[in-house]
Coordinates of C-alpha atoms and ligand atoms in Angstrom, one line a residue:
X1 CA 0.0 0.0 0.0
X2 CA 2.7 2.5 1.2
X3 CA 4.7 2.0 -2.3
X4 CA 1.4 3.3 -3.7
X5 CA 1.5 6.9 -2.8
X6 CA 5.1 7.0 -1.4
X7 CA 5.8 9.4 -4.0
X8 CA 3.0 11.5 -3.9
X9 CA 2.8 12.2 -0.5
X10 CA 3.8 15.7 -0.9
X11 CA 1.9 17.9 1.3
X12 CA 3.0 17.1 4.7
X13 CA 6.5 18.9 3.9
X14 CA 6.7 22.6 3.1
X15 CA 9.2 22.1 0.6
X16 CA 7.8 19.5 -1.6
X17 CA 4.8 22.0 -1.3
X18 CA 6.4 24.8 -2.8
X19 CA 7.3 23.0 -5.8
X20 CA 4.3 21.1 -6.0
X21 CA 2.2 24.2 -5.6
X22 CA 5.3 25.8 -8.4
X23 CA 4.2 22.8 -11.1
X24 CA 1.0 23.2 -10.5
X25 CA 0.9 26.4 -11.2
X26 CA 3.2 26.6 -14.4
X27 CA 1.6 22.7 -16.0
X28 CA -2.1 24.4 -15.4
X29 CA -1.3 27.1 -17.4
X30 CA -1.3 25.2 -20.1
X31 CA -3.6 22.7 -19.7
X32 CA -6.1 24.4 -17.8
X33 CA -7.2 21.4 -16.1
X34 CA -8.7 23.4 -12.8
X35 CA -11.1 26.1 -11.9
X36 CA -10.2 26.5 -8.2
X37 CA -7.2 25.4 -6.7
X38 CA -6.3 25.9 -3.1
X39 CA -4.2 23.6 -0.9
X40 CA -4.3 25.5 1.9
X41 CA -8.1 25.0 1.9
X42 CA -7.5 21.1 1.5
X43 CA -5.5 20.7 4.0
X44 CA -7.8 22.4 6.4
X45 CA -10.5 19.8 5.5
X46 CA -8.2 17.0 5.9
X47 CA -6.6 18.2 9.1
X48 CA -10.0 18.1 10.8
X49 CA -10.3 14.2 10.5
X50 CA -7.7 12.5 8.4
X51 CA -4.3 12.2 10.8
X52 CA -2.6 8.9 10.5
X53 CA -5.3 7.9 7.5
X54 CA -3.5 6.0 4.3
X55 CA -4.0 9.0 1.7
X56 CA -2.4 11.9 4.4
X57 CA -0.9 14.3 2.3
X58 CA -1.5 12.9 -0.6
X59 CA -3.0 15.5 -3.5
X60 CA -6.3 14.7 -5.1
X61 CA -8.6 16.7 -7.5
X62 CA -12.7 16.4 -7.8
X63 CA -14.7 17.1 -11.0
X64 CA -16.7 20.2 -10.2
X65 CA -19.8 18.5 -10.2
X66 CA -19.3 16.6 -7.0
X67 CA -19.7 19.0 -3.5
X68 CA -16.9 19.7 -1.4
X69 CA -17.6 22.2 1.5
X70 CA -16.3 25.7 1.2
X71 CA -15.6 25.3 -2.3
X72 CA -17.4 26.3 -5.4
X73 CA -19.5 23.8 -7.3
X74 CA -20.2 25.3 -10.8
X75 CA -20.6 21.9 -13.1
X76 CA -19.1 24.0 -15.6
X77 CA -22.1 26.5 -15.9
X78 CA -22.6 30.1 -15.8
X79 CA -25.8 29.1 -13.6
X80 CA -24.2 27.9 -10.7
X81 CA -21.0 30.1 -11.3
X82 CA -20.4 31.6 -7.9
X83 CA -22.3 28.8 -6.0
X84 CA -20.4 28.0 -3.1
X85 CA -21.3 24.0 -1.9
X86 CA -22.5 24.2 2.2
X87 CA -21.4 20.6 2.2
X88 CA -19.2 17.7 1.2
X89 CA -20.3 14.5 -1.3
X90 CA -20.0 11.1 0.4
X91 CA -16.9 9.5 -1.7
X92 CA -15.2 13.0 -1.1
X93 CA -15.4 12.9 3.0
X94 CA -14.5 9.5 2.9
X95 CA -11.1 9.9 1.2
X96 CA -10.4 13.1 3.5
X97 CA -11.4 11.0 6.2
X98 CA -8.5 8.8 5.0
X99 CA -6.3 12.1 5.7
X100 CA -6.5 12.9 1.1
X101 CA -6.3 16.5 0.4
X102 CA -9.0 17.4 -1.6
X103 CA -6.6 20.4 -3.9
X104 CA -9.4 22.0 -6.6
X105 CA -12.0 21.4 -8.9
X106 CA -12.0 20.1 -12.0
X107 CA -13.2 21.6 -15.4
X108 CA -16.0 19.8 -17.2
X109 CA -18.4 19.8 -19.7
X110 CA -21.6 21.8 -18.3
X111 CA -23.9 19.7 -15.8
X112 CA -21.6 16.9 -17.5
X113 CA -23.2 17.1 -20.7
X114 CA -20.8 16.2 -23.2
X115 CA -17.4 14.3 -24.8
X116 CA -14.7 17.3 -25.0
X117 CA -15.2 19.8 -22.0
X118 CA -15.4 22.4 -24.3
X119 CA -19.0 22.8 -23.1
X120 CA -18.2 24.4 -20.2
X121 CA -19.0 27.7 -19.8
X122 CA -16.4 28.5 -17.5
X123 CA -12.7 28.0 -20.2
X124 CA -11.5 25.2 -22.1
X125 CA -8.6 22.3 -20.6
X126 CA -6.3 21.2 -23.5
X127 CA -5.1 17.9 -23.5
X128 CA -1.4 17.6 -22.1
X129 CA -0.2 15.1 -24.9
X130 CA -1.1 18.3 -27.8
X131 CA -2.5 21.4 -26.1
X132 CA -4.6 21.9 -29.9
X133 CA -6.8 18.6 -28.6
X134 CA -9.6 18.3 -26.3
X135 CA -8.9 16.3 -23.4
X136 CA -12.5 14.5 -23.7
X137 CA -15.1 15.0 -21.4
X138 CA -17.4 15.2 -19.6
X139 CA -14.5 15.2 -16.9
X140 CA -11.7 16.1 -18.6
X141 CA -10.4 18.4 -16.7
X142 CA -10.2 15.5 -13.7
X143 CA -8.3 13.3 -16.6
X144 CA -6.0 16.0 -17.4
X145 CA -4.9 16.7 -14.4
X146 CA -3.7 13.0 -13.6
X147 CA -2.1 12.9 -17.0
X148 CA 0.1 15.6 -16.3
X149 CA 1.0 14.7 -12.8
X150 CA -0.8 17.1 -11.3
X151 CA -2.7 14.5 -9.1
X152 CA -2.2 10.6 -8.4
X153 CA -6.1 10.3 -8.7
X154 CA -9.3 12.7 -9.5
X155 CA -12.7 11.8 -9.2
X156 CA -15.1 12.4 -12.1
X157 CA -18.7 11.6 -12.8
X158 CA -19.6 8.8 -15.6
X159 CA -23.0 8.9 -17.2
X160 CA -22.3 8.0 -20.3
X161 CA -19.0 7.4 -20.8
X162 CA -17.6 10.5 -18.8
X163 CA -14.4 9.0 -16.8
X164 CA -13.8 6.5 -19.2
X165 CA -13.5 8.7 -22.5
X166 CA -11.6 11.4 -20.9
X167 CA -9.1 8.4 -19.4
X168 CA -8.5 7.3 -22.6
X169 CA -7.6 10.7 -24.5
X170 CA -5.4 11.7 -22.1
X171 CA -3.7 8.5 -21.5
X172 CA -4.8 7.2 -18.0
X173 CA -6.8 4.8 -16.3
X174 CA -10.7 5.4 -15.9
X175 CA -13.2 3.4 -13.4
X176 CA -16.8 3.7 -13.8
X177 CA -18.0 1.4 -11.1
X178 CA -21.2 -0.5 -11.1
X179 CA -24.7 1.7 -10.5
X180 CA -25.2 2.2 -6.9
X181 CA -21.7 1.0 -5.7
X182 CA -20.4 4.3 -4.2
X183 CA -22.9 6.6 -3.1
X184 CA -24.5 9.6 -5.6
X185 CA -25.2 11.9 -2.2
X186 CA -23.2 15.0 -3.0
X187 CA -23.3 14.7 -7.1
X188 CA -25.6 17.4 -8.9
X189 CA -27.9 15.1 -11.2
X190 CA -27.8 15.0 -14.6
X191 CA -29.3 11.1 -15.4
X192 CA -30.3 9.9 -12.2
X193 CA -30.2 6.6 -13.6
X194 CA -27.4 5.9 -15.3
X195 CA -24.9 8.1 -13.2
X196 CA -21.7 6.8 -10.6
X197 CA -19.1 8.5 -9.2
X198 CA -15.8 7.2 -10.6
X199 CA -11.8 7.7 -11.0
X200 CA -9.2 9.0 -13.1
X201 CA -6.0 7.5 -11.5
X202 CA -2.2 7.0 -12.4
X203 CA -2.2 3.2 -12.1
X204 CA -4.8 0.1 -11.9
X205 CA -3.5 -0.2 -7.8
X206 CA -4.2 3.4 -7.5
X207 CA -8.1 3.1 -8.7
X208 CA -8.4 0.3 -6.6
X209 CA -7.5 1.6 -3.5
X210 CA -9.9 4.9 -4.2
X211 CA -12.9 2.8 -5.3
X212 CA -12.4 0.8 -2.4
X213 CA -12.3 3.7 -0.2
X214 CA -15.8 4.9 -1.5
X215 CA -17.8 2.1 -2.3
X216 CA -20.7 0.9 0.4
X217 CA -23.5 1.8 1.1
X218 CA -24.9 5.0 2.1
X219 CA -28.0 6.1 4.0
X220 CA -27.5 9.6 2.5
X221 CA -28.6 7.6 -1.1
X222 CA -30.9 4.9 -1.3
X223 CA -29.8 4.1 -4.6
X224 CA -26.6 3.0 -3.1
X225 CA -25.5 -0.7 -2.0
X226 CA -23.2 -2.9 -0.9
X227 CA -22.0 -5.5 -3.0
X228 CA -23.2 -8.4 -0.9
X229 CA -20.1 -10.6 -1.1
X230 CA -16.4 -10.4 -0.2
X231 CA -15.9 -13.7 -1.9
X232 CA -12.9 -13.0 -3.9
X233 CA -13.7 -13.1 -7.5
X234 CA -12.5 -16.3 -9.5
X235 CA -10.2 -15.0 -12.4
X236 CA -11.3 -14.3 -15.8
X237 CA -10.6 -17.0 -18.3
X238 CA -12.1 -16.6 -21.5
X239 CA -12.6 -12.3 -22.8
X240 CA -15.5 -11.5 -25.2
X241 CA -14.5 -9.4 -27.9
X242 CA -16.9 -7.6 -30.6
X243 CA -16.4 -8.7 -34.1
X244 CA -17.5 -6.9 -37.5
X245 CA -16.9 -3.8 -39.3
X246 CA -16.5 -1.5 -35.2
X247 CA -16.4 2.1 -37.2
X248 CA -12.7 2.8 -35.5
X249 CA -9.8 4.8 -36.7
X250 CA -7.3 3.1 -37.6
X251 CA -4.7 3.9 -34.7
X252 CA -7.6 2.5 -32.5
X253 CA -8.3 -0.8 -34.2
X254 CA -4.5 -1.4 -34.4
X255 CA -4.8 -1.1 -30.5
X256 CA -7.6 -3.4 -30.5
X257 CA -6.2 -6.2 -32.4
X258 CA -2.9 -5.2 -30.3
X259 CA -4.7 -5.6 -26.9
X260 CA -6.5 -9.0 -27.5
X261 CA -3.8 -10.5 -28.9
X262 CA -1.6 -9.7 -25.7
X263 CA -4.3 -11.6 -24.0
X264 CA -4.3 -14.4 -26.2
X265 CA -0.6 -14.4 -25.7
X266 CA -1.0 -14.9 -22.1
X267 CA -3.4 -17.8 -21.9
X268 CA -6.8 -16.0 -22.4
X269 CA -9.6 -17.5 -24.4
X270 CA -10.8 -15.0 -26.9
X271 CA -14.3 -15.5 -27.9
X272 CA -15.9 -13.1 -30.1
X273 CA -19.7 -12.4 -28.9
X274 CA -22.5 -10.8 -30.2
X275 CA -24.2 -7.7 -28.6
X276 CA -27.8 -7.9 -30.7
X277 CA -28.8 -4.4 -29.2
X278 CA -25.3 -2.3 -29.8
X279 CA -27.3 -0.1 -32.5
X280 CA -29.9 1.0 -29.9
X281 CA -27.3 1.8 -27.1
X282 CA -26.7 6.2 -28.2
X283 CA -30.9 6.8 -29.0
X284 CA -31.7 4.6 -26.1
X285 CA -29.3 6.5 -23.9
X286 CA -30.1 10.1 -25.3
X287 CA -33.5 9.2 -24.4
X288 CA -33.5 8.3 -21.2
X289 CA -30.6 10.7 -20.2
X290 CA -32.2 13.9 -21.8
X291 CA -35.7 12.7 -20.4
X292 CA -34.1 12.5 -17.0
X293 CA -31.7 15.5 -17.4
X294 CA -34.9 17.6 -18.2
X295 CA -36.1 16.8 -14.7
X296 CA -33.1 17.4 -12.9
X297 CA -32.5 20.5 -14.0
X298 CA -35.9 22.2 -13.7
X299 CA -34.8 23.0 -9.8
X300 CA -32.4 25.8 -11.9
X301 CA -34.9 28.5 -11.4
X302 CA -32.6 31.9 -10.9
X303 CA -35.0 32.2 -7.1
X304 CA -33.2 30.2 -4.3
X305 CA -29.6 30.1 -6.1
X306 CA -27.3 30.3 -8.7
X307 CA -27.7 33.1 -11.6
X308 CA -30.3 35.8 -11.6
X309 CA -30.9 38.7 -14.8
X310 CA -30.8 41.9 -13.7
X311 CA -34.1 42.7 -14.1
X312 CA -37.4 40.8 -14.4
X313 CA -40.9 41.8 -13.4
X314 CA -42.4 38.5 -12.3
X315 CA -40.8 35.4 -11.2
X316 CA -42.1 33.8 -14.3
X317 CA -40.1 36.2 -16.3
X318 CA -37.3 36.1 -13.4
X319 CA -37.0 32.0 -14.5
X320 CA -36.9 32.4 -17.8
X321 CA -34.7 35.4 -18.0
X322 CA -32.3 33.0 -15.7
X323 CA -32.1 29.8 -17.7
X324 CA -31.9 31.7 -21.1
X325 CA -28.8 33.4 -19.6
X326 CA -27.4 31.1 -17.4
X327 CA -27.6 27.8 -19.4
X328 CA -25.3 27.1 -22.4
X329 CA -26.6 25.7 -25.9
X330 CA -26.0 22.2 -25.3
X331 CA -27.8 22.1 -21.8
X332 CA -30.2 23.7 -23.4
X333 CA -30.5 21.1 -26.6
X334 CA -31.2 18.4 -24.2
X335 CA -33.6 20.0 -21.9
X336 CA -35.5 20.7 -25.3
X337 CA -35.3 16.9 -25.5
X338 CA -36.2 15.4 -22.9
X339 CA -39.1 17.6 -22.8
X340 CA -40.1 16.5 -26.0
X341 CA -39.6 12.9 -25.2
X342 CA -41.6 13.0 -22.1
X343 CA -44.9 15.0 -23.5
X344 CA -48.2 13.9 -22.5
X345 CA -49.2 11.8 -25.5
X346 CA -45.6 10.7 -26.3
X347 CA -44.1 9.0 -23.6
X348 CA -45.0 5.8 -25.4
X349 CA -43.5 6.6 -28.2
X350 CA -40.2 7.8 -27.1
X351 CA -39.5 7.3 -23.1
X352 CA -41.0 4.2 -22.4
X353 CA -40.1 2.5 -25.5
X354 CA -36.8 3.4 -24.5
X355 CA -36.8 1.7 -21.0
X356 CA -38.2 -1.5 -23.1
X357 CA -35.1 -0.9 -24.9
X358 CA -33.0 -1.0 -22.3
X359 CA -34.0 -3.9 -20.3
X360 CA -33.6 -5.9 -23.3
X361 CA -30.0 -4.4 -23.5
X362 CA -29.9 -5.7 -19.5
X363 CA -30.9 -9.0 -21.3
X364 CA -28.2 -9.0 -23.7
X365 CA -25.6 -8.8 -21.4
X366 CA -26.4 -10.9 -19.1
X367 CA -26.4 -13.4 -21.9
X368 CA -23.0 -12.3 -22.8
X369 CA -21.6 -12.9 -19.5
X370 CA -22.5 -16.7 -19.6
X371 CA -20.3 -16.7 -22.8
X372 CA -17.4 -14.8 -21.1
X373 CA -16.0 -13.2 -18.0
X374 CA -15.4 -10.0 -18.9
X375 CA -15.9 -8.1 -22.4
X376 CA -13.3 -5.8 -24.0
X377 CA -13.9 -3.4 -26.4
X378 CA -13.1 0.4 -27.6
X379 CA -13.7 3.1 -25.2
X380 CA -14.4 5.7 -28.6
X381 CA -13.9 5.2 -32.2
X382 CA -11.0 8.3 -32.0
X383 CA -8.3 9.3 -30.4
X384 CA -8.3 12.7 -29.0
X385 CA -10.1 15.0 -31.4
X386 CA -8.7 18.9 -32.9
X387 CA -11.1 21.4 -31.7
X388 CA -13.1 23.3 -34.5
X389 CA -13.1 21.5 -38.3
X390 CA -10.7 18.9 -37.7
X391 CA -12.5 18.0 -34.6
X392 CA -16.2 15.9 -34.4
X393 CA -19.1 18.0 -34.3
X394 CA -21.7 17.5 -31.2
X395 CA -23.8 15.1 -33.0
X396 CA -20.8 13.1 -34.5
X397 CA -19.6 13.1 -30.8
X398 CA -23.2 11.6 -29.7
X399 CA -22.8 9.0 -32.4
X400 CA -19.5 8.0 -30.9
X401 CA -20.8 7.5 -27.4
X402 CA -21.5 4.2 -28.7
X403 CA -19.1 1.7 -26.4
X404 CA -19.3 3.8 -23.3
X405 CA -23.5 4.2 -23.3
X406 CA -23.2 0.3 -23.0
X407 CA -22.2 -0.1 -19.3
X408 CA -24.3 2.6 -18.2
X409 CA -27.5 1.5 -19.8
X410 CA -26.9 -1.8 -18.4
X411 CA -25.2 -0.6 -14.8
X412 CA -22.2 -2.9 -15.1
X413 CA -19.1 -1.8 -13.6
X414 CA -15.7 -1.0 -16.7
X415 CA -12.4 0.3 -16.5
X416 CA -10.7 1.8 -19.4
X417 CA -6.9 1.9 -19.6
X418 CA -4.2 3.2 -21.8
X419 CA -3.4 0.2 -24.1
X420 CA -1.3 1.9 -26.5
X421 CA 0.5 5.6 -28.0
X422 CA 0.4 5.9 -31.3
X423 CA 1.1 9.2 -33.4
X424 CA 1.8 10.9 -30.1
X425 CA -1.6 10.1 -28.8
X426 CA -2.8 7.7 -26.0
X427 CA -5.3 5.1 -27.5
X428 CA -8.0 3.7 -24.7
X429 CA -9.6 0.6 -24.6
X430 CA -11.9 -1.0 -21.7
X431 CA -13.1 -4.0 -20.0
X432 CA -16.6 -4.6 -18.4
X433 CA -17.2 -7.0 -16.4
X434 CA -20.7 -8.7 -14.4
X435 CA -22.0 -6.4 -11.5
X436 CA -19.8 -6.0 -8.9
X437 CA -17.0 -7.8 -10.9
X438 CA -14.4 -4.5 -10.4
X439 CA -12.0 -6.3 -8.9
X440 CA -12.2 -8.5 -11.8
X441 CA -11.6 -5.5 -13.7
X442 CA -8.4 -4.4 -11.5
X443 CA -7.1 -7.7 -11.9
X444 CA -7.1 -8.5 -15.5
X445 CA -6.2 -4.6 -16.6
X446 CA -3.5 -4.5 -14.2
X447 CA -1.7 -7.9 -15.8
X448 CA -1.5 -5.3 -19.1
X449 CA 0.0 -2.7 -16.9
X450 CA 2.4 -4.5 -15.3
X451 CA 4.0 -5.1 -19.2
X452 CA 2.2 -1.8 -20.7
X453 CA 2.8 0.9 -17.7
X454 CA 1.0 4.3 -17.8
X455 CA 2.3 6.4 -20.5
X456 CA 3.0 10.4 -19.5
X457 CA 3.2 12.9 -21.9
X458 CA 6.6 14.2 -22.8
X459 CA 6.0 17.6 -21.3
X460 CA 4.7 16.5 -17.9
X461 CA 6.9 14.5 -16.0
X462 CA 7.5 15.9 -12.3
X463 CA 9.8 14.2 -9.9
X464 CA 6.4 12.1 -7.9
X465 CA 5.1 11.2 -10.8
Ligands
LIG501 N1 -20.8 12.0 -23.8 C1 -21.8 11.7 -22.9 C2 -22.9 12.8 -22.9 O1 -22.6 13.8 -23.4 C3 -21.2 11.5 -21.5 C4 -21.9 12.1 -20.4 C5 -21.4 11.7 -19.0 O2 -21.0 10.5 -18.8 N2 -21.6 12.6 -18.1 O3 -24.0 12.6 -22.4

């Protein structure tokens, strides 16, 4: 465990501090990875209840979606801009209450929405491998930050892919655990469903440790649970992998083929499997995520908190006046959506159809998993995309969602790794397994660590990292 952290325990001496808080402060202005940084404010948290705890002095960053007293909690939007958070998420207080300092917040793509973070409202974070790319999103600022050594570990949010795709453009690991395996209390909703709290971390022993820290279950969500055994999981012998014509660019199919046949290589069955509902994975998800997000967000209302115009005669006009201003395009998009989806006289047609659509999709895997153990495939069909032309446009980015959706729909537990660079760029790929099979995940990712180890970007490579 010690060997774990040993290098990053940097804040208990004032001279690792200084340069710590030195890189930090010349790496961010590059990358741009934070919107609030303050260790002195992290250290206070920790030093009420973390002395002697296995993470003491050890940095870590939080996506700014997830509360953390006394600092701000934007989620990227103009709405909640200067919100400051009266409290503190339940994965956060537990790795304080291991003695982690909790350093800043992490950029993202507004309320989460998104697969670049150039949603947010609030500045864009380049990715530290070519500061021209997005560092992927929705939590890419929490990805970033870990890929440049600016943390061992940051927590992000994962709806639809949002810690795994991140992860894999900037060339870490990414855990999105199973639904309801670490508590939601302290995450502003975006799809209620389909939403967990997950990590960005430096190595497979590294996400372990964190996920263990914040799984169980919490009275403060009743969504949350334990995972009802300790029974250690029996190894994974045979992988499902997807077969046909996947859409991927090349560098990422040559990482495919790469990745299974390292398996192969080490006494792994490969058995190619067939996922009968992959086409309905993005409009199922955009469905029920829009529908949901829709919901969530109408408590936005410019009265109790966050934004308010100027000027507004009523409170009717108060509202409006205050999501008009305070919510970008995209947010707005999908609140359009999942407005439209949920209509009296339509809910048939669109919402409901959809939750037919994903039960079957429930089905499908659960079928899978009798054929294999785990399941590897592409996290996204790119590598880190060039903003503007060269880039993918929000639609093509939907479109793309179409690996990650998978886990979510279905609540399973993946973890997506670096499994190769090629043309200077980290390709991801990632494994899911049954629910409540992550340490089944830790186990078979970390075998490809142990001979593939965490690339870092030429430019970021400080002494702890
Ligand atoms: N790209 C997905 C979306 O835009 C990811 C969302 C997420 O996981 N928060 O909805």
């Amino acid at each position: 465990m010690e060997s774990l952290f040993k290098r990053w325990v940097i804040l208990s001496d004032s001279t690792m501090r200084k340069k710590y808080e030195a890189y930090i402060k010349s790496t961010d202005a590059k990358i741009a990875a934070f919107l609030e940084f303050d260790v002195d404010r992290g250290l206070g948290l920790a030093a009420e209840v973390g002395k002697g705890g296995e993470l003491e002095g050890v940095p870590f960053a939080v996506k700014d979606i997830i509360a953390v007293r006394g600092f701000r909690l934007t989620c990227g939007s103009k709405i909640l801009e200067n919100f400051v958070s009266p409290y503190t998420a339940t994965a956060v207080e537990k790795l304080i209450a291991k003695g982690g300092v909790m350093v800043g917040k992490t950029n993202l793509d507004e309320f989460g929405m998104g697969s670049s973070t150039d949603n947010s409202a609030l500045g864009k974070t380049n990715n530290p491998w070519d500061t021209e790319r997005v560092c992927g999103g929705s939590s890419g600022g929490s990805a970033a930050a870990v890929a440049a050594g600016m943390v061992p570990f940051a927590l992000g949010s994962d709806t639809g892919g949002s810690v795994r795709q991140p992860a894999a453009f900037c060339g870490v690991y990414g855990l999105k655990p199973t639904y309801g395996a670490v508590s939601r209390y302290g995450l502003v909703a975006y799809a209620s469903s389909l939403e967990v709290i997950g990590v960005c971390a430096r190595s497979v022993g590294i996400a372990r440790t964190v996920f263990d820290i914040m799984k169980g279950q919490d009275e403060k969500d009743q969504s949350s649970l334990n995972s009802g055994t300790d029974a250690p999981e029996p190894e994974a012998g045979v992988i499902g992998v997807l077969g046909g014509n996947l859409g991927l660019d090349p560098a990422v199919d040559r990482a495919y083929r790469a990745t299974i046949d390292f398996y192969r290589s080490k006494g792994f069955e490969i058995r190619e499997i067939n996922l009968s509902m992959a086409d309905y994975y993005v409009p199922v998800y955009y469905t029920i995520a829009t529908a949901e997000a829709s919901a969530n967000l109408a408590r936005y209302t410019g009265i109790r908190y966050g934004y308010r115009p100027g000027y507004a005669e009523n409170p009717e006009e108060l509202t409006r006046k205050a999501r008009s201003e305070g919510f970008g395009n995209e947010v707005k998009l999908r609140i359009l959506l999942g407005t439209y989806v949920l209509r009296s006289g339509f809910q048939d047609q669109y919402y409901q159809r959809a939750q037919r659509l994903r039960q079957a999709i429930r089905a499908d895997f659960d079928r899978a998993f009798t054929r294999a153990d785990v399941i590897l495939m592409p996290v996204f069909p790119t590598q880190a995309f060039l903003r503007g032309q060269g880039g993918l446009d929000q639609f093509q980015q939907k479109l793309a969602d179409r690996f990650t959706t998978a886990a979510n729909l279905a609540g399973l537990p993946a973890l997506s790794f670096p499994a190769a660079v090629s043309d200077g760029l980290p390709a991801g790929m990632q494994f899911l397994a049954p629910a409540f099979g992550e340490a089944r995940l830790f186990d078979i990712v970390r075998l490809y660590e142990e001979h593939f180890p965490c690339p870092q970007p030429p430019s970021c490579k400080p002494e702890w990292s």
